[in-house]
PDB file of C-alpha atoms in Angstrom:
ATOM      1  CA  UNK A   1     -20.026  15.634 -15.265  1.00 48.00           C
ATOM      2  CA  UNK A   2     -19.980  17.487 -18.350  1.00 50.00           C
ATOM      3  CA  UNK A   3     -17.703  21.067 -17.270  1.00 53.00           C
ATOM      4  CA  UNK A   4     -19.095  23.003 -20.809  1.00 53.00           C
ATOM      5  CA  UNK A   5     -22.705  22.576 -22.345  1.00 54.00           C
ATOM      6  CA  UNK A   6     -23.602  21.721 -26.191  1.00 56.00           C
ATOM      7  CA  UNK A   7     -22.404  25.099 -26.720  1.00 58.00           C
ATOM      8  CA  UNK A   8     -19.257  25.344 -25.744  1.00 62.00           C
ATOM      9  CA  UNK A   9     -19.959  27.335 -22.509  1.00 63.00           C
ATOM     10  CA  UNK A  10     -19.335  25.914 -19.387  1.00 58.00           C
ATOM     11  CA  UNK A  11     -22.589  25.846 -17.070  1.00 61.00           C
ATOM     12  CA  UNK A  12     -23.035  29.504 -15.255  1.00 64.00           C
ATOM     13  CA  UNK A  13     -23.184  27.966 -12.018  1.00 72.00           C
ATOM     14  CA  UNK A  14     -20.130  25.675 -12.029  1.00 81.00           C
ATOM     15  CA  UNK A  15     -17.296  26.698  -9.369  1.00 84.00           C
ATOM     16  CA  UNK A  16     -14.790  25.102 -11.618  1.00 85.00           C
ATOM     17  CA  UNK A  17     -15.525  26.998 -14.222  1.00 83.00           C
ATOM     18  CA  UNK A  18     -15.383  30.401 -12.568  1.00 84.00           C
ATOM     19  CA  UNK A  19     -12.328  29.568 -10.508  1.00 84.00           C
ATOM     20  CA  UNK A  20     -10.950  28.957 -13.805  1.00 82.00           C
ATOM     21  CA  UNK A  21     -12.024  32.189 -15.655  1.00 83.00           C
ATOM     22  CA  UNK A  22     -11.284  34.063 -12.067  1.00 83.00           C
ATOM     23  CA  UNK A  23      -7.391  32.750 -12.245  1.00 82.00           C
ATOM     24  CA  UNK A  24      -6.937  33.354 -16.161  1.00 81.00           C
ATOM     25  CA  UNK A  25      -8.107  36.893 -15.487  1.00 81.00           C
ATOM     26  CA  UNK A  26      -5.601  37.407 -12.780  1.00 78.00           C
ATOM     27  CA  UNK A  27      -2.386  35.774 -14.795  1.00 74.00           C
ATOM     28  CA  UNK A  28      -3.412  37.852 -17.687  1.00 74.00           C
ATOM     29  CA  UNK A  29      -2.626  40.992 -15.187  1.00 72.00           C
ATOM     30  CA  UNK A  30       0.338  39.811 -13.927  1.00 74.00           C
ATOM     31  CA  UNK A  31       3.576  41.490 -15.552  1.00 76.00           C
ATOM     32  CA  UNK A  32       6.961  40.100 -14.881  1.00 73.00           C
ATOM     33  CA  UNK A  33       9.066  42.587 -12.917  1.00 77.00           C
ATOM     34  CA  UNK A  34      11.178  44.479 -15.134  1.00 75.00           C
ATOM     35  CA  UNK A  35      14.572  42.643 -16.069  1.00 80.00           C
ATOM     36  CA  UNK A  36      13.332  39.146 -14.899  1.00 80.00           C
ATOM     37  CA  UNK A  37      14.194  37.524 -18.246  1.00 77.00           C
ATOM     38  CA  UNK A  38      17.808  38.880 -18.291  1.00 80.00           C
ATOM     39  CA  UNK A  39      18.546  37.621 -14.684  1.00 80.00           C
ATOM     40  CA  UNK A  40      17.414  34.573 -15.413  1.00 79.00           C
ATOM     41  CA  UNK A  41      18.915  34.188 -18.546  1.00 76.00           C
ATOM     42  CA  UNK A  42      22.041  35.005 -16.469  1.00 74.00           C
ATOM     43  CA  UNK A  43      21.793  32.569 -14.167  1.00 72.00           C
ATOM     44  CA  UNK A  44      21.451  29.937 -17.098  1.00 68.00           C
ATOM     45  CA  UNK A  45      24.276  31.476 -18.736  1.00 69.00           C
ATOM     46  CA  UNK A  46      26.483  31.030 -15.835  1.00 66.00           C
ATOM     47  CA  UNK A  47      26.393  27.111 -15.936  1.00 55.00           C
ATOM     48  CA  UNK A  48      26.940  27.061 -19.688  1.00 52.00           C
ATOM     49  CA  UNK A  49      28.826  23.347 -19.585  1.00 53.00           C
ATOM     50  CA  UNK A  50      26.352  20.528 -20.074  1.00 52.00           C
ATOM     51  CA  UNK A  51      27.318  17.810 -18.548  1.00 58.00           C
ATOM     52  CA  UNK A  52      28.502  14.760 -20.285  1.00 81.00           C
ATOM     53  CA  UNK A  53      30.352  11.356 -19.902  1.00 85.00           C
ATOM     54  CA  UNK A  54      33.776  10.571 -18.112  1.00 85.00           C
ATOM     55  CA  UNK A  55      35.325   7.833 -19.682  1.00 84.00           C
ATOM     56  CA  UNK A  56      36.042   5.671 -16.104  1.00 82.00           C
ATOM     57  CA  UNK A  57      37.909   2.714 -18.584  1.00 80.00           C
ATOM     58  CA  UNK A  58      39.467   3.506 -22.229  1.00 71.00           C
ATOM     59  CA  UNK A  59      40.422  -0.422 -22.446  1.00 75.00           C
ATOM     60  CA  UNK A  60      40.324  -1.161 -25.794  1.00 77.00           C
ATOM     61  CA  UNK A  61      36.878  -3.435 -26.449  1.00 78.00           C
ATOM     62  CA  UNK A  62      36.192  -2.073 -23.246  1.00 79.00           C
ATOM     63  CA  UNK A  63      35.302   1.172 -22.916  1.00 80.00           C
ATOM     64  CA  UNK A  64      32.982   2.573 -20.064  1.00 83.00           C
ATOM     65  CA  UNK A  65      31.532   5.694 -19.553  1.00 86.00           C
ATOM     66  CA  UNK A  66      29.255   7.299 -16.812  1.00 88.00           C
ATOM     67  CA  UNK A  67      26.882  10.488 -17.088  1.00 90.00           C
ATOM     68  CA  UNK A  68      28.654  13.057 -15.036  1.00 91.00           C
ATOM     69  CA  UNK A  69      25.819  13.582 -13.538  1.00 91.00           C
ATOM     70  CA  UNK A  70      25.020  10.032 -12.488  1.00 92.00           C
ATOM     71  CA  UNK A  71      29.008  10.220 -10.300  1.00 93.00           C
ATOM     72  CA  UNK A  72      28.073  13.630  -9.416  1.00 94.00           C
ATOM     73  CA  UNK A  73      24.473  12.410  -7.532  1.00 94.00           C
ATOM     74  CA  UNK A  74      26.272   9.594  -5.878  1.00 95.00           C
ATOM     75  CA  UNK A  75      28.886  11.923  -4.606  1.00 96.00           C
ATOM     76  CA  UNK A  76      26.411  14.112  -3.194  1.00 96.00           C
ATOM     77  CA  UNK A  77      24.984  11.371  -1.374  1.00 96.00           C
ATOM     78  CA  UNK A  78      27.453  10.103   0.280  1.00 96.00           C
ATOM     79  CA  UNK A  79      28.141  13.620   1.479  1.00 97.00           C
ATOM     80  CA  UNK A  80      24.853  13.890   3.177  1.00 95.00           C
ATOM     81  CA  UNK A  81      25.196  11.030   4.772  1.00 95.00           C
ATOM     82  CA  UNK A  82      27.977  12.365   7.003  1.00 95.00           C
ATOM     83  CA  UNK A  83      24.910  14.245   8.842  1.00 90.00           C
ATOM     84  CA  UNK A  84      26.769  17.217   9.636  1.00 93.00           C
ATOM     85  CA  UNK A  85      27.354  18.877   6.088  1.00 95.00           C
ATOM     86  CA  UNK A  86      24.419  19.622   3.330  1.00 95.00           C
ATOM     87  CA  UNK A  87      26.072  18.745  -0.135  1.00 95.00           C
ATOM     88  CA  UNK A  88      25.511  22.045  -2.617  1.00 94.00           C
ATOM     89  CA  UNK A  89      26.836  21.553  -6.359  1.00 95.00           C
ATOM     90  CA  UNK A  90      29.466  18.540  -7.290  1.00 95.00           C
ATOM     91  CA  UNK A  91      31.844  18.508 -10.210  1.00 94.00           C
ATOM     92  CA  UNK A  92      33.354  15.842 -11.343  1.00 94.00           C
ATOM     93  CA  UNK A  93      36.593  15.115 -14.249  1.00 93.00           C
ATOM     94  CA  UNK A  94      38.527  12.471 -15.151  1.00 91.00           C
ATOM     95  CA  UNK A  95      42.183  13.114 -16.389  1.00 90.00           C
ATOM     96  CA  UNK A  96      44.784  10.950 -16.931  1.00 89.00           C
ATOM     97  CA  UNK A  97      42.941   8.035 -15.832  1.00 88.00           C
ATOM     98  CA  UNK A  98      42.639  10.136 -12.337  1.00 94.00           C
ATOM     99  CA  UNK A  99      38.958  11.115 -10.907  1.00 94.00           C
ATOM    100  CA  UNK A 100      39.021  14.773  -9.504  1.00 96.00           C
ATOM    101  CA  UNK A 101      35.990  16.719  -7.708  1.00 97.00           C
ATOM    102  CA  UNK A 102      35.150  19.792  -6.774  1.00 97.00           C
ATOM    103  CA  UNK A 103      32.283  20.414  -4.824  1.00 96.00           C
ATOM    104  CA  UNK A 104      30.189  22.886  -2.256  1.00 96.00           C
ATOM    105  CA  UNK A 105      28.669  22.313   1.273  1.00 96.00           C
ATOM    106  CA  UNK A 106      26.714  23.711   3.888  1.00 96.00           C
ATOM    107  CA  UNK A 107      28.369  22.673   7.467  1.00 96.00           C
ATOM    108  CA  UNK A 108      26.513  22.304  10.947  1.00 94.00           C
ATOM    109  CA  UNK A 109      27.100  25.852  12.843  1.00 94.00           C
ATOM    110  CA  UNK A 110      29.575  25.609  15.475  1.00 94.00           C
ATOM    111  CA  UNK A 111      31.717  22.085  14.560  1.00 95.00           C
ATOM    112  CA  UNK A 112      35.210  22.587  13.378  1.00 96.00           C
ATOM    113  CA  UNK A 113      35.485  22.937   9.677  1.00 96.00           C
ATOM    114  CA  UNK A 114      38.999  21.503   9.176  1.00 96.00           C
ATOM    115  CA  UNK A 115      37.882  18.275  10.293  1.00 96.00           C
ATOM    116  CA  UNK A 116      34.620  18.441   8.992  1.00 96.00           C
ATOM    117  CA  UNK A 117      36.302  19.046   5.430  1.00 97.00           C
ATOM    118  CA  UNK A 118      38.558  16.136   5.554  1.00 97.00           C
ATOM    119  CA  UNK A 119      35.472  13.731   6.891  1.00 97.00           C
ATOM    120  CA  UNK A 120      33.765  14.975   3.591  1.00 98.00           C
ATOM    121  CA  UNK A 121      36.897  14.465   1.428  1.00 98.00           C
ATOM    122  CA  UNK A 122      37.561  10.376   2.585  1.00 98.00           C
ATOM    123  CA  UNK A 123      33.971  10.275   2.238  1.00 97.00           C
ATOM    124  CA  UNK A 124      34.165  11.265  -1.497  1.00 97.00           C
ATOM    125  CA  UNK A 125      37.243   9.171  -2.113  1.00 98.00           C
ATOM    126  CA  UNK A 126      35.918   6.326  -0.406  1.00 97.00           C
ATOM    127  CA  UNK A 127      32.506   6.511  -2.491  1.00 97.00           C
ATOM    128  CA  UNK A 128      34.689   7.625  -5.465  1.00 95.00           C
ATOM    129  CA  UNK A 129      37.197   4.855  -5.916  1.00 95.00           C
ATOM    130  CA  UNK A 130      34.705   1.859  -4.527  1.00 95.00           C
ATOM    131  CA  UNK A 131      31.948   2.997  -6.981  1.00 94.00           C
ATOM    132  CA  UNK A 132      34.181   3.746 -10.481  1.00 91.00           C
ATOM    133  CA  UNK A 133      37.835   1.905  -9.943  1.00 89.00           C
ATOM    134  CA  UNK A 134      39.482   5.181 -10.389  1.00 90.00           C
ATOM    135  CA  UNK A 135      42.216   6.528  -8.302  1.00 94.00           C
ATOM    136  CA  UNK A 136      41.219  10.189  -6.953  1.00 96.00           C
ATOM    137  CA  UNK A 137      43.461  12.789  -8.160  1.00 96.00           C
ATOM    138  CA  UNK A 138      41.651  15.592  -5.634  1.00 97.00           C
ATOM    139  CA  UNK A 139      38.809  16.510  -3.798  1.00 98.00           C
ATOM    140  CA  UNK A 140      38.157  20.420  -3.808  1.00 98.00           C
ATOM    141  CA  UNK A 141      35.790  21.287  -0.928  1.00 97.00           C
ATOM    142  CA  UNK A 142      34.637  24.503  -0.612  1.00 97.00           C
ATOM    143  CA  UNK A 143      32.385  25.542   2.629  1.00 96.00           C
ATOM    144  CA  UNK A 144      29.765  28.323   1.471  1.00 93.00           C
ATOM    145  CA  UNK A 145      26.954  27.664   3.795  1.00 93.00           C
ATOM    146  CA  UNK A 146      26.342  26.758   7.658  1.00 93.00           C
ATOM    147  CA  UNK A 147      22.885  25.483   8.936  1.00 90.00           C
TER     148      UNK A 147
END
């Protein structure tokens, strides 16, 4: 099915077509709310760090490295697999050969956060030291959320 004719013009009685010219007419109305690109250019400017690699092994001939992002996704999941905490944000640095996070969760309403925290925390370490064969220096856990 052919959605224009020889001409260029799509058939007058095609639903496509005017659903089409019907939404381009409504965007073109639309205007962003005043100071939209500065708040989001904010927000942007607020996580100015791009992630990059941690060196897990500086062995000479045998150097690894892993996307922070890649330690920082398996952290998360193995914090949402305790059930009772959401993970939020992860961070994740290696110093002196040491792995040390920092990282944000939402915890179940009404359970105990000290012990909640420290469930998270052997969690990460666990995950941590099984996954990358680095000690863990710390594990920074910061409750901003309950569900």
């Amino acid at each position: 099915m052919a959605l224009t004719d020889v001409g260029g013009a799509p058939p007058p009685d095609d639903p496509l077509a005017a659903a089409t010219r019907a939404a381009r007419a409504e965007d073109a109305a639309l205007q962003a709310p005043p100071a939209l690109v500065e708040r989001v250019m904010a927000g942007v400017r607020a996580e100015p760090r791009v992630p990059g690699a941690l060196v897990l092994s500086a062995e000479p001939g045998a150097r690894v490295e892993v996307s922070e992002r890649t330690v920082t996704r398996l952290l998360l999941a193995a914090v949402d697999e305790l059930g009772d905490v959401r993970a939020g944000t992860c961070r994740a640095a290696v110093a002196d050969g040491r792995l040390r996070v920092a990282l944000t969760v939402a915890a179940r309403a009404g359970l105990p956060l000290p012990p909640l925290v420290e469930a998270v925390r052997t969690r990460v370490t666990g995950v941590a030291e099984a996954a990358f064969g680095l000690p863990v220096a710390a594990v920074d856990v910061e409750v901003d959320d309950l569900f």
